Coordinates of C-alpha atoms and ligand atoms in Angstrom, one line a residue:
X1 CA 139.1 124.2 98.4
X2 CA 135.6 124.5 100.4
X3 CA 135.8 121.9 103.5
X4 CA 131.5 121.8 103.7
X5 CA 130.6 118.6 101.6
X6 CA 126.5 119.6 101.3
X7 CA 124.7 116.7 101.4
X8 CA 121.4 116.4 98.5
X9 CA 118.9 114.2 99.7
X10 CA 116.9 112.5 96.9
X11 CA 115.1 110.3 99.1
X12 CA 111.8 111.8 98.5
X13 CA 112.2 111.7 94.0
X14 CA 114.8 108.7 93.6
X15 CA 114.0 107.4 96.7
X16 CA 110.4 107.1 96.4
X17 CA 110.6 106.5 92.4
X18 CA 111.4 102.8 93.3
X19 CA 109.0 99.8 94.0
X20 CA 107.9 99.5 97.0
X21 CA 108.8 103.1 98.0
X22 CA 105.6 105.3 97.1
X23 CA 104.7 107.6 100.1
X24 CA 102.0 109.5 100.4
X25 CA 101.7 113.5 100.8
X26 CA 101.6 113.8 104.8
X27 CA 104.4 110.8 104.9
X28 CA 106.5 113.6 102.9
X29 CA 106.8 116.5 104.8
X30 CA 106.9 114.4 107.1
X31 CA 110.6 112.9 106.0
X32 CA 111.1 116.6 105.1
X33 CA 110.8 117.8 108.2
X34 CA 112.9 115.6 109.4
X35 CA 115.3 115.7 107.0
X36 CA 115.6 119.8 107.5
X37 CA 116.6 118.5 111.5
X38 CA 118.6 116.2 110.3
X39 CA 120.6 118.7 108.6
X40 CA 120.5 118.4 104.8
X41 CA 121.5 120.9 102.8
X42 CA 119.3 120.6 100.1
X43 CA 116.3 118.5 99.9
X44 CA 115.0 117.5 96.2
X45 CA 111.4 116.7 96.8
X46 CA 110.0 115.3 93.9
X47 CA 109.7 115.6 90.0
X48 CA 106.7 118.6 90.1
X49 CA 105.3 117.8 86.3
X50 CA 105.4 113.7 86.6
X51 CA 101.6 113.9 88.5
X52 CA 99.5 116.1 90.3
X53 CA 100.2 114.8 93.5
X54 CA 104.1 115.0 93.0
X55 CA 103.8 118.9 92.1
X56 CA 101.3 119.2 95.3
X57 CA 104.1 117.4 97.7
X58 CA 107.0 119.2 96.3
X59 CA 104.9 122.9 96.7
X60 CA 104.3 121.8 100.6
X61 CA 107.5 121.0 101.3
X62 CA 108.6 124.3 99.8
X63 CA 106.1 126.2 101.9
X64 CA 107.5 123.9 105.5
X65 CA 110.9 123.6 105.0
X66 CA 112.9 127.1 106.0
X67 CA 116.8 125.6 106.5
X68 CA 117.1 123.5 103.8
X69 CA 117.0 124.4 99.6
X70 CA 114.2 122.9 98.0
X71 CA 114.9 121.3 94.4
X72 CA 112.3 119.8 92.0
X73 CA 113.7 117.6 89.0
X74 CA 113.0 118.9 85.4
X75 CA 113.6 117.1 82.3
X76 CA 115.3 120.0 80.0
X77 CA 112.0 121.3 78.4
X78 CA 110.4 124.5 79.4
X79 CA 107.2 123.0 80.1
X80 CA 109.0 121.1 83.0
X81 CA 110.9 123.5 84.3
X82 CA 107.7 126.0 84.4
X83 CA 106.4 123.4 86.6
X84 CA 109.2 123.2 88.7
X85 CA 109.2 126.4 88.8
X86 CA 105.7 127.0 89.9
X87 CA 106.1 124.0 92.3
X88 CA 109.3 125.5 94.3
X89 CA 109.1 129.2 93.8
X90 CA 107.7 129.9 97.3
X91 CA 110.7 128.0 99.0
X92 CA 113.3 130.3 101.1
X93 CA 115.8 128.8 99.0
X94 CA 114.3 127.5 95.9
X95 CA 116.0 125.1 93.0
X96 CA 115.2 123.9 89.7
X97 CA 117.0 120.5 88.9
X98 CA 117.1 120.4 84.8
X99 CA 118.6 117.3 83.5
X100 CA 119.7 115.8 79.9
X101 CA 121.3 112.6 79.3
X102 CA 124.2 113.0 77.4
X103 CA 125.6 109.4 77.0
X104 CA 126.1 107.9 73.3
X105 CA 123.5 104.9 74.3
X106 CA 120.4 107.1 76.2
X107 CA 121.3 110.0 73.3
X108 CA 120.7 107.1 70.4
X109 CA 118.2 105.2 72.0
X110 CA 116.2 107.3 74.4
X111 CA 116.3 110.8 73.3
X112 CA 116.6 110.1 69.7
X113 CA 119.3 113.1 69.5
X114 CA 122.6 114.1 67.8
X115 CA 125.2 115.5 70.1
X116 CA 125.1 118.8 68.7
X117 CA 121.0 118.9 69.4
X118 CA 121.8 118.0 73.6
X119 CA 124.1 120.7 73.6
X120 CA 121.9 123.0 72.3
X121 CA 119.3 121.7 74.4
X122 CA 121.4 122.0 77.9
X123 CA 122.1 125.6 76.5
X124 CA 118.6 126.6 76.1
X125 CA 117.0 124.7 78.6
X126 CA 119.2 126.1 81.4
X127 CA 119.2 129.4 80.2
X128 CA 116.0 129.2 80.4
X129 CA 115.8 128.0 84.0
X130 CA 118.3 130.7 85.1
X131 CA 115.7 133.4 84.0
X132 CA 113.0 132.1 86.9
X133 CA 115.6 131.3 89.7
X134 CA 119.1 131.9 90.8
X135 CA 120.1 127.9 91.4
X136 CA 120.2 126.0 88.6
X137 CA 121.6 122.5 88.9
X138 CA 122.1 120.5 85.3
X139 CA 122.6 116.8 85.9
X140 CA 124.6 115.0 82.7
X141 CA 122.4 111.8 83.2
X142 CA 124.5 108.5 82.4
X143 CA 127.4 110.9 82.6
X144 CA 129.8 107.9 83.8
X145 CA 129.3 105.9 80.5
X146 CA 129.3 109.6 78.7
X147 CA 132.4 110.3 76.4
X148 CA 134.6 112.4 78.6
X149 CA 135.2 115.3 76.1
X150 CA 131.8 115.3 75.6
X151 CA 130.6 115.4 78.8
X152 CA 133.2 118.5 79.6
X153 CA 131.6 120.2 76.5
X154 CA 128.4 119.7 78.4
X155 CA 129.4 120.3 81.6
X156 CA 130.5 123.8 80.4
X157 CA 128.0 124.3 78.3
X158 CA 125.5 124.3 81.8
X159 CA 128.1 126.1 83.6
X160 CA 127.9 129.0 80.8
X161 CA 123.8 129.2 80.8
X162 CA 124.1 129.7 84.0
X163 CA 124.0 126.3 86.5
X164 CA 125.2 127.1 89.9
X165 CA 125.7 122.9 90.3
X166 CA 126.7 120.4 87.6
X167 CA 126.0 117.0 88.9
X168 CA 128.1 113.8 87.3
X169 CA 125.6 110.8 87.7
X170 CA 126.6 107.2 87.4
X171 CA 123.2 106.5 87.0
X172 CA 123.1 103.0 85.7
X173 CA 125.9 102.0 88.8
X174 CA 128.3 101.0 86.4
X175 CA 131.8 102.9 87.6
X176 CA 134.3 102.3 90.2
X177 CA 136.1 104.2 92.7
X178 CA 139.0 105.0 90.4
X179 CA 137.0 105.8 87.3
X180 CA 135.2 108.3 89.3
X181 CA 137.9 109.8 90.9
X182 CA 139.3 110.5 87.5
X183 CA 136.5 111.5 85.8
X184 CA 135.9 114.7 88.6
X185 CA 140.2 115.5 88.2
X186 CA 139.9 115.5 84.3
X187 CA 136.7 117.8 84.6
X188 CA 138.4 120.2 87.0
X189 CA 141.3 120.3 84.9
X190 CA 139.1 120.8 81.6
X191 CA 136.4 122.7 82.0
X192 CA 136.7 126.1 82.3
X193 CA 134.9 128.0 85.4
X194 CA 134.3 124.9 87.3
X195 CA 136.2 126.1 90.0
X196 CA 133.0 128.6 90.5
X197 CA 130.2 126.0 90.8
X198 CA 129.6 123.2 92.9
X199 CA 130.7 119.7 91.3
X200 CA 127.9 117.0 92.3
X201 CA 128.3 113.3 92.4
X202 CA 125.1 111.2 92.1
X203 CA 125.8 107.5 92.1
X204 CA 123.5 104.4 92.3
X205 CA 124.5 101.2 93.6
X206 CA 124.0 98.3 90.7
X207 CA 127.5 96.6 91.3
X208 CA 127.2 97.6 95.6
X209 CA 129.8 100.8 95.1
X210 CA 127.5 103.9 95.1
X211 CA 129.1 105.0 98.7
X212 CA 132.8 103.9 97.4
X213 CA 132.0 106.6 94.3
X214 CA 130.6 109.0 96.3
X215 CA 133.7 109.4 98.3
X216 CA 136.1 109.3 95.5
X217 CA 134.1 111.7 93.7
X218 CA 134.5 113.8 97.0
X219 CA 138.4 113.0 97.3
X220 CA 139.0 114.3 93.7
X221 CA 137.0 117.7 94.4
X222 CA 132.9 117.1 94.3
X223 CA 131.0 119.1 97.2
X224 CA 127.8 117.8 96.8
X225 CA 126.8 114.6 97.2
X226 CA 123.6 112.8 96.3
X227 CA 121.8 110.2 98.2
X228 CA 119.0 109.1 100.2
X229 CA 118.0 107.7 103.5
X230 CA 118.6 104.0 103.8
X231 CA 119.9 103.8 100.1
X232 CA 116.2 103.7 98.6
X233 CA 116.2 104.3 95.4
X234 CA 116.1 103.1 91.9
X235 CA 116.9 99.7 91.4
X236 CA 119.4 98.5 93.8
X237 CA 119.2 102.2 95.4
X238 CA 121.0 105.4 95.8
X239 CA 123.9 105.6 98.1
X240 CA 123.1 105.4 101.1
X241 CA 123.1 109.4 103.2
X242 CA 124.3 107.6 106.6
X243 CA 127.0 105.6 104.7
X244 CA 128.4 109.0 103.4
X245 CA 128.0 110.8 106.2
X246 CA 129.7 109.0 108.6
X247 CA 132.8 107.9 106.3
X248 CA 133.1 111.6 106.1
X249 CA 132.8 112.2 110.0
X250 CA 134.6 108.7 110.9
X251 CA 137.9 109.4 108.6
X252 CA 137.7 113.2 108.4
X253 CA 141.4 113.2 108.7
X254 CA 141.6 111.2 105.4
X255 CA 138.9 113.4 103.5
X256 CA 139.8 116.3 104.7
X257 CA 136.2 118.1 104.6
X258 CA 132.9 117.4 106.4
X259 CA 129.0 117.6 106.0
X260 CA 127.2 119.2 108.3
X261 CA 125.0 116.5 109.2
X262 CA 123.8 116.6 112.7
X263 CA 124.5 112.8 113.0
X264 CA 122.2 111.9 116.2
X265 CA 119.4 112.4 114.1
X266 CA 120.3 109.2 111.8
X267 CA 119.3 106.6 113.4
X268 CA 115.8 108.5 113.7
X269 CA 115.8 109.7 110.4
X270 CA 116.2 105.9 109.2
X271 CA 113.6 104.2 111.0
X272 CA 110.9 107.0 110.0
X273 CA 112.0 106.1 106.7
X274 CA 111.7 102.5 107.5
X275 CA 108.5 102.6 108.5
X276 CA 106.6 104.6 106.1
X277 CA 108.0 102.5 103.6
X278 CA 107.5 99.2 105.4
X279 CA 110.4 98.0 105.3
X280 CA 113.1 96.8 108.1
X281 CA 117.2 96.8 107.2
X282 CA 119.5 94.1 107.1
X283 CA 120.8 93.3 109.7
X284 CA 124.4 93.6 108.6
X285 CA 123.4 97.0 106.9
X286 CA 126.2 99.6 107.7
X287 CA 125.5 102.3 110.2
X288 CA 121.6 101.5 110.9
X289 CA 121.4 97.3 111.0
X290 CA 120.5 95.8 113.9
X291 CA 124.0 94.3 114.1
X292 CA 126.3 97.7 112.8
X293 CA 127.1 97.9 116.9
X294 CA 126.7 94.5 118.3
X295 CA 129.8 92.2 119.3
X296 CA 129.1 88.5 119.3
X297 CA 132.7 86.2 118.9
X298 CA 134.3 86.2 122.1
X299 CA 138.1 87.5 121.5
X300 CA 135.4 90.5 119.8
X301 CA 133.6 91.2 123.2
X302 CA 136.8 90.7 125.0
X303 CA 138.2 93.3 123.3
X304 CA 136.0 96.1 123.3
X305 CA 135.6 95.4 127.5
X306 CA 139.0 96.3 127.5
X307 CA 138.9 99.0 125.5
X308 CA 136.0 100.0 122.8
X309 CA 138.6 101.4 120.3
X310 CA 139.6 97.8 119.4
X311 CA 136.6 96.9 117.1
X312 CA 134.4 100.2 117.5
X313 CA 135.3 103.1 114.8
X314 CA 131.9 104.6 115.9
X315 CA 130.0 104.6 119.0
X316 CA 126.0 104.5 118.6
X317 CA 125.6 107.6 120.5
X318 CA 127.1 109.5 117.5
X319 CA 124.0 108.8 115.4
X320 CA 121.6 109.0 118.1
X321 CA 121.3 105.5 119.4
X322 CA 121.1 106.1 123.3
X323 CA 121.7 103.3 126.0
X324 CA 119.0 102.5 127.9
X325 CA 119.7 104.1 131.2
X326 CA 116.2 105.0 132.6
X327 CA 114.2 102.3 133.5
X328 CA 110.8 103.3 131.6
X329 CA 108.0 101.0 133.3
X330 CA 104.1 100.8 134.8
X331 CA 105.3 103.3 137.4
X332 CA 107.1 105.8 135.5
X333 CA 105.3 109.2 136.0
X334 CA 104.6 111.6 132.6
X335 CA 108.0 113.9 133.3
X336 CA 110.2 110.7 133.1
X337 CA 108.5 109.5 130.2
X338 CA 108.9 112.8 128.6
X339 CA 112.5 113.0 129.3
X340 CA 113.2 109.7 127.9
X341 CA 111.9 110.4 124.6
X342 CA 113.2 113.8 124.5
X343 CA 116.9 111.9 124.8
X344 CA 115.5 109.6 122.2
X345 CA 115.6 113.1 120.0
X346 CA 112.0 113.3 119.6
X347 CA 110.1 116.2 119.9
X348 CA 106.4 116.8 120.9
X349 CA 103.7 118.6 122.2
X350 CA 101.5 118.2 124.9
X351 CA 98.4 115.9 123.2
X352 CA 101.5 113.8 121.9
X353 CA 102.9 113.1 125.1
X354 CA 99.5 112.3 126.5
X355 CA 98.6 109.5 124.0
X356 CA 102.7 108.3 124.2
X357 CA 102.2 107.9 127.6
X358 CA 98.7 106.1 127.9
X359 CA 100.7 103.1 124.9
X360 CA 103.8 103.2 127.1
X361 CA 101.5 102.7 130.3
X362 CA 99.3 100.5 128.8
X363 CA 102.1 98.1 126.9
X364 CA 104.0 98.0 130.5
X365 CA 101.0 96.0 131.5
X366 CA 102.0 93.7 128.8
X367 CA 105.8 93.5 129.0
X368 CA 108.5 93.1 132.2
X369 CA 110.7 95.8 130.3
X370 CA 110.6 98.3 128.0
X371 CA 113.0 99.0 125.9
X372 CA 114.0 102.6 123.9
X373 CA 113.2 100.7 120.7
X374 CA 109.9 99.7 121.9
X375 CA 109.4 103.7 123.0
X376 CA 110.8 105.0 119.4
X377 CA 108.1 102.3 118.1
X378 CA 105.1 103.6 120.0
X379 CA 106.4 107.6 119.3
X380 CA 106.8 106.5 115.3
X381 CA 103.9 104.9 114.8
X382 CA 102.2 107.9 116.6
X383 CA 99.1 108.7 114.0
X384 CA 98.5 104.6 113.5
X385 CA 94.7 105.4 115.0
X386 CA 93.7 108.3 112.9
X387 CA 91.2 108.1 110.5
X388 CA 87.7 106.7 110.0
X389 CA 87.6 103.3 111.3
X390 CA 89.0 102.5 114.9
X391 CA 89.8 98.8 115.8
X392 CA 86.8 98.1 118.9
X393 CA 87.0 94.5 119.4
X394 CA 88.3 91.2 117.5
X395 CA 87.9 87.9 118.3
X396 CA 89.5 85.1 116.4
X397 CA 89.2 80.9 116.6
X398 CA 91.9 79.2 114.7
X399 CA 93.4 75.5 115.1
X400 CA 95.3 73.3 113.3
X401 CA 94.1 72.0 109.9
X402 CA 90.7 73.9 110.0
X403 CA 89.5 76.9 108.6
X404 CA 90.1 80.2 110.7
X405 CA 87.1 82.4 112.1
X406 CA 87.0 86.0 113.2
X407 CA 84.6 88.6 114.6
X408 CA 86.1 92.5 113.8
X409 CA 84.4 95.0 115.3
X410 CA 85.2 98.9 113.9
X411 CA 83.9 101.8 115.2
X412 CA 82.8 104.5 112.6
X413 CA 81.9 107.9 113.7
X414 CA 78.9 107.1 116.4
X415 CA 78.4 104.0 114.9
X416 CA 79.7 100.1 115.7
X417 CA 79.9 98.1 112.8
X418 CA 80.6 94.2 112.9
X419 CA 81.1 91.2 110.2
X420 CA 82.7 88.2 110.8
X421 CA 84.5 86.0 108.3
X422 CA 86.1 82.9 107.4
X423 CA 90.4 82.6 106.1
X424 CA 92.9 80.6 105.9
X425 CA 94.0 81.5 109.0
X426 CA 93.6 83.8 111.8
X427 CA 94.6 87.1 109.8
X428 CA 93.0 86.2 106.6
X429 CA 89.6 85.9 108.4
X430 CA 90.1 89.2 110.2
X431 CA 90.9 91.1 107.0
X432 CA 88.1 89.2 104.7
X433 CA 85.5 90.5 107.9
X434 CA 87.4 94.2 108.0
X435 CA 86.6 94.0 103.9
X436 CA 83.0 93.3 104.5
X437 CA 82.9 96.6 106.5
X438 CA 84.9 98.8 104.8
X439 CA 83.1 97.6 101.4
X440 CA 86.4 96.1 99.9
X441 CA 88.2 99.2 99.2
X442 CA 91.3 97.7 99.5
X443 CA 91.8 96.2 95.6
X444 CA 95.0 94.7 96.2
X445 CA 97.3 93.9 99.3
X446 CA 100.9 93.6 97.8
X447 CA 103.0 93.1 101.4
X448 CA 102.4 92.0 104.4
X449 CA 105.8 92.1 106.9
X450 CA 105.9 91.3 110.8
X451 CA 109.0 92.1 112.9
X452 CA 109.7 92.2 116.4
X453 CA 110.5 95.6 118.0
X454 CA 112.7 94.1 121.3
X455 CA 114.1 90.7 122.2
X456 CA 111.6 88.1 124.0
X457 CA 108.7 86.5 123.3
X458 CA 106.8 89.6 124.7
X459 CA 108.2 92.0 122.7
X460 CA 106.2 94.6 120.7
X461 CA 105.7 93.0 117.1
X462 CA 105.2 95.7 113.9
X463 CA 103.4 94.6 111.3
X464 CA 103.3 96.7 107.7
X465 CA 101.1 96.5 104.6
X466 CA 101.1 97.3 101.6
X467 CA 97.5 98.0 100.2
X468 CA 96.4 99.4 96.7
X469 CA 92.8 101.0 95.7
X470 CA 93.2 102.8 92.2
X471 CA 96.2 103.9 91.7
X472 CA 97.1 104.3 95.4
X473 CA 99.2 102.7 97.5
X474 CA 99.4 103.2 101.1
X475 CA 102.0 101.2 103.9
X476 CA 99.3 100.2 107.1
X477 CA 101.5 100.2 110.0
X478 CA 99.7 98.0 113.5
X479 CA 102.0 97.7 116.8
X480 CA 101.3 95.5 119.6
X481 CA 102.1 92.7 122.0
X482 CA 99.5 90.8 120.2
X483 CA 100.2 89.9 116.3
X484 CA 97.0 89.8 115.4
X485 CA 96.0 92.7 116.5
X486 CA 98.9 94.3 115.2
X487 CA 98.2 92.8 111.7
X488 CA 94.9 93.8 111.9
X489 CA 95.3 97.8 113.3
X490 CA 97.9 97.8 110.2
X491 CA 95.0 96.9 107.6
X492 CA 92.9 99.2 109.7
X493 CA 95.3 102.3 109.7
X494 CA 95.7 101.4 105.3
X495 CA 92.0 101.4 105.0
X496 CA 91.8 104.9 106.4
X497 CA 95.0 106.2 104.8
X498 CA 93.0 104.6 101.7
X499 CA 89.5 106.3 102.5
X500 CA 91.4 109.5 102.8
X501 CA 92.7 109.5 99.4
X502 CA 90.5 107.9 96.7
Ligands
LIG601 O1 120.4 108.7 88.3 C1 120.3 109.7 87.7 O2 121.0 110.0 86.7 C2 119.3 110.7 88.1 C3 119.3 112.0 87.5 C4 117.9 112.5 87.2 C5 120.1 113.0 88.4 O3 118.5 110.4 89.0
LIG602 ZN1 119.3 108.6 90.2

């Protein structure tokens, strides 16, 4: 059996489908991109007929993106799959993603089908597909609480139009290891010509075992398997890519197969994710929390001095977490900089560098030492001051039991416009004054989320907001030594993402 495990990434359809999760076209390729680095086999990039701006994403990520397939969901009508189709046909490696559910409860109550109609349906509907491109995967949505004959009948059904992947979702989280395991032995053994096409598992993580699935699906014969960065994703998420990945790498001997992630770029990959989203991990999160490599109780840090192999099963160097060895600070020249973020695993050209340099300069002035997180910060949050409006001045008066006050200044264009407002406190007033410039086109401010980049009470703090106008909604991101400046360059940087757009 094949030892390559390819890895689906459905951070940018499941991933994004969930609350909280919308990103906007330019944050897409941008994951894409990095997702192609990161080494993904095949990248599903949205659902092309579910709104104009999904089909427009999932069309420029098939135009970027040269190393990894491309894959657009399609519900199993033709109108769909023309759409996904249209949207994908220009990738180097193009897919259409047809699914049907095919389990007695979303037959009875969603698609108001007999049995006999979804297997004609699968039939037609991949058939269909097959005529417009060579890789056709059919997904067997809720196929976990699917009758197992029936799901075979299905499954072979798609393999005889003409799928190239069949994908066994537990898409309502509901299965365990065991019952997954079984599931993908009693398909190999039943359907016939499986052993031609790839087996996919797809599992959400409702009950907290989308990763355990994943891997038993992989143990009993699956070689693709479907997840997304950070485990975003429908309700309690998808599992999670670096979870999989580095159970495969980490107990290799046990599975027997690997992906070919290219694991340094994790860490990376996560916290691009993180902050387009808005969102910070647990701390306890496998893999990617702030904690996944710390030691705290003594007889812990006493035993990885003496050796790291006594509570480490992974070092953070394997997914790109680098110790801080060069001493980045006010006299650090351009070349040292440079080299720093390169080992980082960034990339960038020479405008890049220039404005990374002049933050890393400037926040030295601020802060006794910086730190690679406070570096990847700056480099992540590189196009924070594109757009319209650009932060000139602020000045705030706030005390205890009284009313907050604050001055914004923006600059627009040649032009320097200035309110000032009153708030329950200082950030309120700044954004009720930014409003009164920017003429209130921010409807609706769902999040606001503040986190400090480094340890000390001068480290970098990130703020992100979420900010709706029509049906729009952007993540602001602000960085600074200064809170309320970063809160306010984050409702800055969502008012232009915002003015771009509606
Ligand atoms: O969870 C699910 O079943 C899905 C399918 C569309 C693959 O996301
Ligand atoms: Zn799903």
């Amino acid at each position: 059996m094949d030892t390559h495990v390819k890895i689906f990434d459905t951070t940018l359809r499941d991933g994004e489908q969930a609350p909280g999760c919308s990103m906007n076209l330019d944050e897409k390729v941008e994951i894409a991109k990095q997702l192609e680095l990161l080494g993904v086999d095949i990248i599903e990039a949205g659902f092309a007929i579910s709104s104009p701006g999904d089909f427009k994403s999932v069309e420029i990520v098939a135009g970027v993106i040269k190393n990894s397939r491309v894959a657009s969901l399609a519900r199993a009508v033709q109108k769909d799959i023309d759409t996904a189709y249209e949207a994908v046909k220009n990738a180097v490696s193009p897919r259409i993603h047809v699914f049907l559910a095919t389990s007695p409860i979303h037959m009875q109550h969603k698609l108001k089908m007999t049995p006999d109609q979804v297997i004609e349906r699968i039939k037609n509907s991949v058939s269909y597909a097959k005529t417009l491109c060579s890789d056709i995967q059919f997904s067997a949505e809720d196929a976990m609480r699917s009758d197992k004959e029936f799901l075979a009948l299905a499954v072979q059904t798609a393999i005889e139009a003409g799928a190239a992947v069949v994908n066994i979702p537990d898409t309502v989280g509901y299965i365990t290891p065991e019952e997954m395991y079984s599931r993908i032995r009693y398909l190999y053994e039943t359907v016939k010509g499986i052993e031609k096409v790839d087996v996919a598992v797809h599992c959400h993580n409702d009950l907290g075992m989308a990763v355990a699935n994943s891997l038993a699906g992989v143990k009993a014969g699956a070689r693709q398997v479907e997840c997304t960065i950070n485990g975003i994703g429908e309700r309690a998420g998808n599992a999670a890519l670096e979870e999989v990945v580095m159970a495969l790498k980490t107990r290799k001997p046990f599975f027997g197969c690997e992906s070919r992630i290219d694991t340094k770029q994790i860490n990376r990959t996560s916290k691009l994710v993180y902050n387009i989203i808005g969102h910070t991990p647990a701390i306890n999160k496998p893999i990617i929390g702030a904690n996944a490599f710390a030691h705290e109780a003594g007889i812990h840090q006493h035993g990885v001095l003496a050796d790291k192999s006594t509570y480490e099963i992974m070092v953070p160097e394997e997914i790109g977490i680098t110790k801080n060895n060069l001493v980045i600070g006010k006299h650090s020249g351009k070349h040292a900089i440079a080299d720093k973020i390169r080992e980082l695993g960034y990339t960038f050209d020479e405008n890049q560098l220039a404005s990374y340099y002049e933050k890393i300069i400037d926040l030295s002035d601020k802060k006794k030492f910086i730190t690679d997180s406070d570096i990847e910060a700056i480099v992540n949050n590189r196009e924070m001051s594109e757009g319209v409006y650009k932060l000139e001045h602020f000045d705030v008066h706030t005390s205890m039991n009284s009313t907050s006050a604050c001055v914004v200044k923006l600059r627009k264009g040649n032009e320097i416009l200035e309110e000032v407002s009153l708030g329950q406190g200082p950030i309120n007033a700044a954004y009720n004054a930014i409003d009164k410039i920017t003429g209130g086109i921010c409807e609706e401010m769902n999040s606001y989320n503040i986190h400090s980049i480094s340890d000390g009470n001068d480290a970098l703090g990130e703020v992100t907001v979420k900010m709706r106008a029509k049906d729009k909604t952007v993540t602001g991101r602000g960085l600074s030594t200064d809170i309320i400046e970063s809160s306010i360059l984050a409702y800055v940087n969502g008012i232009n993402k915002l003015s771009s757009m509606v």
